[in-house]
mmCIF file of C-alpha atoms in Angstrom:
data_model
loop_
_atom_site.group_PDB
_atom_site.id
_atom_site.type_symbol
_atom_site.label_atom_id
_atom_site.label_comp_id
_atom_site.label_asym_id
_atom_site.label_seq_id
_atom_site.Cartn_x
_atom_site.Cartn_y
_atom_site.Cartn_z
ATOM 1 C CA MET A 1 79.801 110.719 55.650
ATOM 2 C CA THR A 2 80.628 113.600 57.815
ATOM 3 C CA LYS A 3 79.924 113.741 61.733
ATOM 4 C CA HIS A 4 76.708 115.662 61.322
ATOM 5 C CA GLU A 5 75.251 113.868 58.263
ATOM 6 C CA ASN A 6 72.688 111.082 58.549
ATOM 7 C CA PRO A 7 71.715 108.924 55.585
ATOM 8 C CA PRO A 8 67.957 108.648 54.849
ATOM 9 C CA GLY A 9 67.820 105.372 56.558
ATOM 10 C CA PRO A 10 69.299 101.698 56.969
ATOM 11 C CA THR A 11 70.078 99.578 54.139
ATOM 12 C CA GLY A 12 69.464 95.800 54.292
ATOM 13 C CA GLU A 13 67.464 93.731 56.709
ATOM 14 C CA LEU A 14 66.948 94.103 60.475
ATOM 15 C CA SER A 15 68.916 91.178 61.980
ATOM 16 C CA LEU A 16 69.376 92.185 65.679
ATOM 17 C CA ARG A 17 67.948 94.711 68.148
ATOM 18 C CA VAL A 18 69.068 95.131 71.581
ATOM 19 C CA LEU A 19 69.288 97.814 74.327
ATOM 20 C CA ALA A 20 72.534 99.396 75.392
ATOM 21 C CA MET A 21 72.966 98.708 79.042
ATOM 22 C CA PRO A 22 75.261 100.061 81.825
ATOM 23 C CA ALA A 23 77.434 96.869 81.953
ATOM 24 C CA ASP A 24 78.661 97.612 78.394
ATOM 25 C CA THR A 25 80.277 101.210 79.191
ATOM 26 C CA ASN A 26 83.727 102.310 79.225
ATOM 27 C CA PRO A 27 85.062 104.680 81.963
ATOM 28 C CA SER A 28 83.612 107.731 79.962
ATOM 29 C CA GLY A 29 80.189 106.336 80.157
ATOM 30 C CA HIS A 30 79.851 105.504 76.421
ATOM 31 C CA ILE A 31 79.248 101.962 75.146
ATOM 32 C CA PHE A 32 82.478 100.007 74.471
ATOM 33 C CA GLY A 33 83.298 99.730 70.667
ATOM 34 C CA GLY A 34 84.097 95.977 71.271
ATOM 35 C CA TRP A 35 80.569 95.566 72.475
ATOM 36 C CA VAL A 36 79.163 97.166 69.352
ATOM 37 C CA LEU A 37 81.505 95.288 66.947
ATOM 38 C CA GLY A 38 80.246 92.013 68.910
ATOM 39 C CA GLN A 39 76.811 92.781 68.158
ATOM 40 C CA MET A 40 77.306 93.743 64.434
ATOM 41 C CA ASP A 41 79.300 90.159 64.147
ATOM 42 C CA ILE A 42 76.377 88.284 65.594
ATOM 43 C CA ALA A 43 74.049 90.001 63.290
ATOM 44 C CA GLY A 44 76.267 89.558 60.262
ATOM 45 C CA GLY A 45 76.837 86.024 61.005
ATOM 46 C CA MET A 46 73.074 85.245 61.467
ATOM 47 C CA HIS A 47 72.482 86.717 58.067
ATOM 48 C CA ALA A 48 75.593 84.591 56.472
ATOM 49 C CA VAL A 49 73.859 81.514 57.947
ATOM 50 C CA SER A 50 70.467 82.202 56.859
ATOM 51 C CA HIS A 51 71.748 82.787 53.240
ATOM 52 C CA SER A 52 74.083 79.959 53.088
ATOM 53 C CA GLY A 53 72.179 77.381 55.117
ATOM 54 C CA LEU A 54 75.572 76.252 56.597
ATOM 55 C CA MET A 55 77.562 77.103 59.818
ATOM 56 C CA THR A 56 79.843 80.117 59.546
ATOM 57 C CA ALA A 57 82.943 81.428 61.146
ATOM 58 C CA THR A 58 84.147 85.019 61.002
ATOM 59 C CA VAL A 59 87.269 85.285 58.970
ATOM 60 C CA ALA A 60 87.467 89.234 58.497
ATOM 61 C CA VAL A 61 86.294 92.475 59.788
ATOM 62 C CA ASP A 62 87.014 95.343 57.246
ATOM 63 C CA ALA A 63 86.435 98.933 56.746
ATOM 64 C CA MET A 64 85.014 99.445 60.408
ATOM 65 C CA GLN A 65 83.750 103.119 60.876
ATOM 66 C CA PHE A 66 82.654 104.561 64.175
ATOM 67 C CA HIS A 67 80.733 107.656 63.293
ATOM 68 C CA ARG A 68 79.004 108.444 66.779
ATOM 69 C CA PRO A 69 78.927 107.017 70.177
ATOM 70 C CA VAL A 70 76.408 104.707 71.477
ATOM 71 C CA PHE A 71 74.954 105.607 74.913
ATOM 72 C CA VAL A 72 73.025 103.599 77.908
ATOM 73 C CA GLY A 73 69.450 103.209 76.943
ATOM 74 C CA ASP A 74 70.010 103.563 73.341
ATOM 75 C CA GLU A 75 67.998 101.089 71.312
ATOM 76 C CA VAL A 76 70.690 99.459 69.007
ATOM 77 C CA SER A 77 69.744 97.913 65.644
ATOM 78 C CA CYS A 78 72.024 96.137 63.153
ATOM 79 C CA TYR A 79 70.945 95.928 59.433
ATOM 80 C CA THR A 80 72.728 93.530 57.140
ATOM 81 C CA ARG A 81 73.166 92.900 53.542
ATOM 82 C CA ILE A 82 75.179 90.452 51.427
ATOM 83 C CA THR A 83 77.659 92.427 49.169
ATOM 84 C CA ARG A 84 79.441 89.449 47.886
ATOM 85 C CA VAL A 85 79.335 85.407 47.975
ATOM 86 C CA GLY A 86 82.471 83.431 47.072
ATOM 87 C CA ARG A 87 83.203 79.852 46.719
ATOM 88 C CA THR A 88 83.289 79.280 50.438
ATOM 89 C CA SER A 89 82.676 82.809 51.759
ATOM 90 C CA VAL A 90 79.991 85.400 52.171
ATOM 91 C CA ALA A 91 80.619 89.089 52.934
ATOM 92 C CA VAL A 92 78.106 90.889 54.626
ATOM 93 C CA GLN A 93 77.765 94.784 55.067
ATOM 94 C CA VAL A 94 76.663 95.590 58.655
ATOM 95 C CA GLU A 95 75.072 99.159 59.655
ATOM 96 C CA THR A 96 74.252 99.952 63.298
ATOM 97 C CA TRP A 97 71.644 102.508 63.973
ATOM 98 C CA VAL A 98 70.415 103.733 67.135
ATOM 99 C CA ARG A 99 67.572 105.546 68.592
ATOM 100 C CA ARG A 100 68.558 107.647 71.506
ATOM 101 C CA HIS A 101 66.566 106.245 74.728
ATOM 102 C CA ARG A 102 64.452 104.370 72.331
ATOM 103 C CA HIS A 103 62.743 107.469 70.988
ATOM 104 C CA GLY A 104 63.209 109.886 67.882
ATOM 105 C CA GLU A 105 65.024 109.690 64.749
ATOM 106 C CA ALA A 106 67.340 106.602 63.861
ATOM 107 C CA LEU A 107 71.027 107.632 63.713
ATOM 108 C CA LEU A 108 73.920 105.655 62.029
ATOM 109 C CA VAL A 109 76.489 105.116 64.540
ATOM 110 C CA THR A 110 78.793 102.363 62.986
ATOM 111 C CA GLU A 111 79.313 100.173 59.816
ATOM 112 C CA GLY A 112 81.550 97.529 58.646
ATOM 113 C CA LEU A 113 82.131 94.808 56.255
ATOM 114 C CA PHE A 114 82.243 91.356 57.649
ATOM 115 C CA THR A 115 83.499 88.068 55.992
ATOM 116 C CA TYR A 116 82.249 84.677 57.203
ATOM 117 C CA VAL A 117 83.400 81.405 55.624
ATOM 118 C CA ALA A 118 81.108 78.399 55.493
ATOM 119 C CA VAL A 119 82.461 75.615 57.670
ATOM 120 C CA ASP A 120 81.446 71.847 58.196
ATOM 121 C CA ASN A 121 81.075 70.081 61.741
ATOM 122 C CA LYS A 122 85.091 70.005 62.034
ATOM 123 C CA GLY A 123 85.455 73.538 61.366
ATOM 124 C CA GLN A 124 86.706 72.911 57.599
ATOM 125 C CA PRO A 125 85.894 75.494 55.005
ATOM 126 C CA ILE A 126 83.181 74.073 52.567
ATOM 127 C CA GLU A 127 81.438 75.164 49.392
ATOM 128 C CA ILE A 128 78.288 77.407 49.484
ATOM 129 C CA PRO A 129 75.656 75.953 47.418
ATOM 130 C CA ASN A 130 73.613 79.119 46.766
ATOM 131 C CA LYS A 131 75.707 81.707 45.549
ATOM 132 C CA ASP A 132 72.931 84.107 44.365
ATOM 133 C CA ILE A 133 72.952 87.587 46.498
#
């Protein structure tokens, strides 16, 4: 995707929606990339838990791409879809879309692949019973 292209719309299911606030900005006035990454991790983790029925822990973040900045007042929505289920892990594609000041066309701003491992109450990896995507 080039800087000016925008896909036709999100893929996956809406897993998180939040408003970008001033406390989350960097010195340039844009929302910190780390804040966006954190929201994506929360959304992906919720999707992994709902799919597996088990507690999960983040084990990898791959292929992160930041296409556009996020600004204060943007409505930030994370869409998730499972791309792979292994014996103990789930890979979740997360797309972050914004509507500038909660109006207008949704824009893809960030996307990445997150991997979660199912864990027991001691934090040890356990097998995922439902391996269907």
